[in-house]
Coordinates of C-alpha atoms in Angstrom, one line a residue:
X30 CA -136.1 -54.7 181.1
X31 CA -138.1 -51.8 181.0
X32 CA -140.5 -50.5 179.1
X33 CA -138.6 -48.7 176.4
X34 CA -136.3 -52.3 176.2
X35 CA -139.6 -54.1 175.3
X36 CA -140.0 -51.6 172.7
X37 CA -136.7 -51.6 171.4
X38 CA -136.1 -55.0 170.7
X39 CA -139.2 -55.6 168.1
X40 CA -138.0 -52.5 166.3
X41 CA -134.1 -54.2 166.9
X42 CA -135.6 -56.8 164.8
X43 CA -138.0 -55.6 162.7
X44 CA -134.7 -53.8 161.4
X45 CA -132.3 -56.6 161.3
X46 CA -135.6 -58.5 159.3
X47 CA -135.2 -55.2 156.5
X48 CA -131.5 -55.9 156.3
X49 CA -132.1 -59.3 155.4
X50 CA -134.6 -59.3 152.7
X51 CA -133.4 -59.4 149.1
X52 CA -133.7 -56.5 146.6
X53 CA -135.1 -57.2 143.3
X54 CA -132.8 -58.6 141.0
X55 CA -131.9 -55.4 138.1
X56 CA -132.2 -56.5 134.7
X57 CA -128.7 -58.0 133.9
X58 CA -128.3 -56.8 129.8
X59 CA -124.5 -56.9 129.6
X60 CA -124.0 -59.1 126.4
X61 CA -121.2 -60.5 127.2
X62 CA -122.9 -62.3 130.7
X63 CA -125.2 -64.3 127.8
X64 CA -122.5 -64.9 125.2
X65 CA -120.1 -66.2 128.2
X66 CA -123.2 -69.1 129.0
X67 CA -123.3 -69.6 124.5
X68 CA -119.5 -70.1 124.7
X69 CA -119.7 -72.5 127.7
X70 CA -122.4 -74.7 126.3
X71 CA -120.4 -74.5 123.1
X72 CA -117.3 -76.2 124.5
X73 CA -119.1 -78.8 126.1
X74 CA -120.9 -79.4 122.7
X75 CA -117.5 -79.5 120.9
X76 CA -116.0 -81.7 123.7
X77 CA -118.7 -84.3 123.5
X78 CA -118.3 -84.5 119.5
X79 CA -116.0 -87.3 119.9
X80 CA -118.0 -89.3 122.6
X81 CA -119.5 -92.8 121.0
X82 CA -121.5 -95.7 122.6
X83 CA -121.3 -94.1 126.5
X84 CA -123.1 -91.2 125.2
X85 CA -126.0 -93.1 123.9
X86 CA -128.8 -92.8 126.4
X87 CA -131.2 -95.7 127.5
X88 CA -134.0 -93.7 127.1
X89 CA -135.6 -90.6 125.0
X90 CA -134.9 -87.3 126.3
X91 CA -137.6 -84.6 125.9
X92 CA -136.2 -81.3 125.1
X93 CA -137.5 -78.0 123.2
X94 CA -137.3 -77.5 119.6
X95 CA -134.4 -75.4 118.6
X96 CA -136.2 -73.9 115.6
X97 CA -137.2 -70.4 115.5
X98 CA -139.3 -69.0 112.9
X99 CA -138.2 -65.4 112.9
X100 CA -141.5 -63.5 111.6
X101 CA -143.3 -65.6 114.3
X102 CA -141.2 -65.0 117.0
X103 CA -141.6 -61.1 116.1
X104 CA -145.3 -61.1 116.3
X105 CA -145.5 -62.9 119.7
X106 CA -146.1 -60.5 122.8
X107 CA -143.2 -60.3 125.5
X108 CA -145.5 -63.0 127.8
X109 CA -145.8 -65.7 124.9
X110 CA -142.1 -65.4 124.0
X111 CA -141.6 -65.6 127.7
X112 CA -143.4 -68.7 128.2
X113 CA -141.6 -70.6 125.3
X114 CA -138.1 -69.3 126.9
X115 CA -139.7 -70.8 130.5
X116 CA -141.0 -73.7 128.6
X117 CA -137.7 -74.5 127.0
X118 CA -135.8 -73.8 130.0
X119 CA -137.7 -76.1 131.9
X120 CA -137.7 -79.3 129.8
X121 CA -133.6 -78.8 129.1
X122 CA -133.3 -78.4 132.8
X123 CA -135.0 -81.9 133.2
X124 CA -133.4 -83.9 130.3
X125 CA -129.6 -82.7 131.7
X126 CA -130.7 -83.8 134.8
X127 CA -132.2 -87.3 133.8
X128 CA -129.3 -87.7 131.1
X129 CA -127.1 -87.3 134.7
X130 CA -128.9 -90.1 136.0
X131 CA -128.4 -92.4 132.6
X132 CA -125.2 -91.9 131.7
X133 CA -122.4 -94.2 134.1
X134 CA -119.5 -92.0 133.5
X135 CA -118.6 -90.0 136.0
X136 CA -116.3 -87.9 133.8
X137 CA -119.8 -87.2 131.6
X138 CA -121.7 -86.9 134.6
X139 CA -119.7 -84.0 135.8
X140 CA -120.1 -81.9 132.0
X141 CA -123.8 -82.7 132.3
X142 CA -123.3 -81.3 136.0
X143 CA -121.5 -77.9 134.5
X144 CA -124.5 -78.1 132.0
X145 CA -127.2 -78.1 134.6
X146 CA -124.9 -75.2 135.9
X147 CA -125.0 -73.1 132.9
X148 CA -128.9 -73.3 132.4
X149 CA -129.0 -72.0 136.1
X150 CA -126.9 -69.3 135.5
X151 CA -129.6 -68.4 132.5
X152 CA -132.1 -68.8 134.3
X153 CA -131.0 -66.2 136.6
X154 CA -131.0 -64.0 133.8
X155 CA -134.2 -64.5 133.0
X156 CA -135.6 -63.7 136.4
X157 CA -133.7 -60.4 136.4
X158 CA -136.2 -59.5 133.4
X159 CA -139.2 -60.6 135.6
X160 CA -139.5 -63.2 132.3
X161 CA -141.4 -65.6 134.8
X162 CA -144.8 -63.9 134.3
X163 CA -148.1 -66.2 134.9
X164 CA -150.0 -65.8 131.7
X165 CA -153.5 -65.4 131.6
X166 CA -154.0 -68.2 129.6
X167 CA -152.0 -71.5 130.0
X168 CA -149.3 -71.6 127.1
X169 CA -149.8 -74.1 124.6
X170 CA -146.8 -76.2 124.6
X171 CA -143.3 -75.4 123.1
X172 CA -142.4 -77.6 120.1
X173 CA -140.0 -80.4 121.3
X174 CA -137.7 -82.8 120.0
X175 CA -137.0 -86.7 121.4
X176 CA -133.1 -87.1 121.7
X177 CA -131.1 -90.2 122.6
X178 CA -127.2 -89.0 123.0
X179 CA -125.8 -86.6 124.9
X180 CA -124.4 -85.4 121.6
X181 CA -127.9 -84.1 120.6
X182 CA -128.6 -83.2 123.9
X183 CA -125.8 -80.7 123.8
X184 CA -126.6 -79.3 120.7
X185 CA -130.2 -78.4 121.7
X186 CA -128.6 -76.8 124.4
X187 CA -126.4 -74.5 122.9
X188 CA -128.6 -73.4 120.1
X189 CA -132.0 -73.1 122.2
X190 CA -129.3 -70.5 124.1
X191 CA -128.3 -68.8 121.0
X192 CA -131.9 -68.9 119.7
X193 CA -134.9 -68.1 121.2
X194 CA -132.9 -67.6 124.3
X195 CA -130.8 -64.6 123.0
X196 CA -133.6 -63.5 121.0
X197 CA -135.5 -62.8 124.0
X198 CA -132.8 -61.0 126.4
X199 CA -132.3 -58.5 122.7
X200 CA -135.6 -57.8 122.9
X201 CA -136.0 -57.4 126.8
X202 CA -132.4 -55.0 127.0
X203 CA -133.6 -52.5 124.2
X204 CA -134.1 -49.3 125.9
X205 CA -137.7 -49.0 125.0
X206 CA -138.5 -52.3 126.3
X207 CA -137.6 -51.7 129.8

């Protein structure tokens, strides 16, 4: 190989390298993306309202307090509301998974499984809107609830989504927030 062939394979691959990387994810503000994740957790909410004693769990499940205080929530800056969104994200994430682990089910294993799916998908969302900003201080942290069903679980799940989830995307798809 001569000396042009050295040349050309490290520009070859430098190239192929550029192909390869990602591009930034664009802010994904399509309502119905968000209310398609609210109507999933939904059904699984109104298909466990039935479930008795196999959706009791062994243990206490942390997960984020679904109450929003509106005039609150309006004052916060985009990083604060941000970190609660993160915050709740993050301790519903771990409570579906651990309720995975509890419950002996297999059938309820798999909706926690779609569950753990759903607050994937939203979390994608949220990265589109480059909501995972390090603040400069650390957050203090979110309000949470102990739960012991899945029942309860479910229900934090679907309105932390329509809350302070859906309050945030509103905020972060108006055109003079972008």
């Amino acid at each position: 190989m001569g000396s042009s062939g050295l040349c050309a394979l490290p520009l070859l691959l430098l190239g192929l390298a550029a192909l390869t990387c990602p591009s930034p994810l664009h802010p994904i503000c399509d309502a119905r993306v968000m209310e398609k994740f609210i109507k999933e957790a939904r059904d699984t909410e109104n298909a466990m309202e039935g479930c008795t004693n196999s959706c009791n769990l062994s243990e206490v499940l942390t997960v984020p307090d679904t109450k929003v205080n509106f005039n609150e929530w309006k004052k916060m800056d985009r990083q604060t509301q941000a970190a609660e969104v993160w915050g709740g994200q993050a301790l519903l994430s771990a409570a579906v998974l651990r309720a995975r682990d509890l419950v002996p089910d297999p059938s309820l294993s798999q909706q926690l499984g779609r569950t753990y799916s759903n607050l994937r998908g939203v979390t994608q969302i949220l990265r589109s809107h480059n909501a995972q900003v390090e603040p400069a201080l650390p957050p203090a942290p979110p309000p949470t609830l102990g739960i012991q069903t899945l029942a309860k679980l479910l229900s934090v799940h679907s309105n932390f989504l329509r809350g302070r989830v859906k309050l945030f995307l509103t905020d972060a798809c108006r055109p003079d927030t972008r």
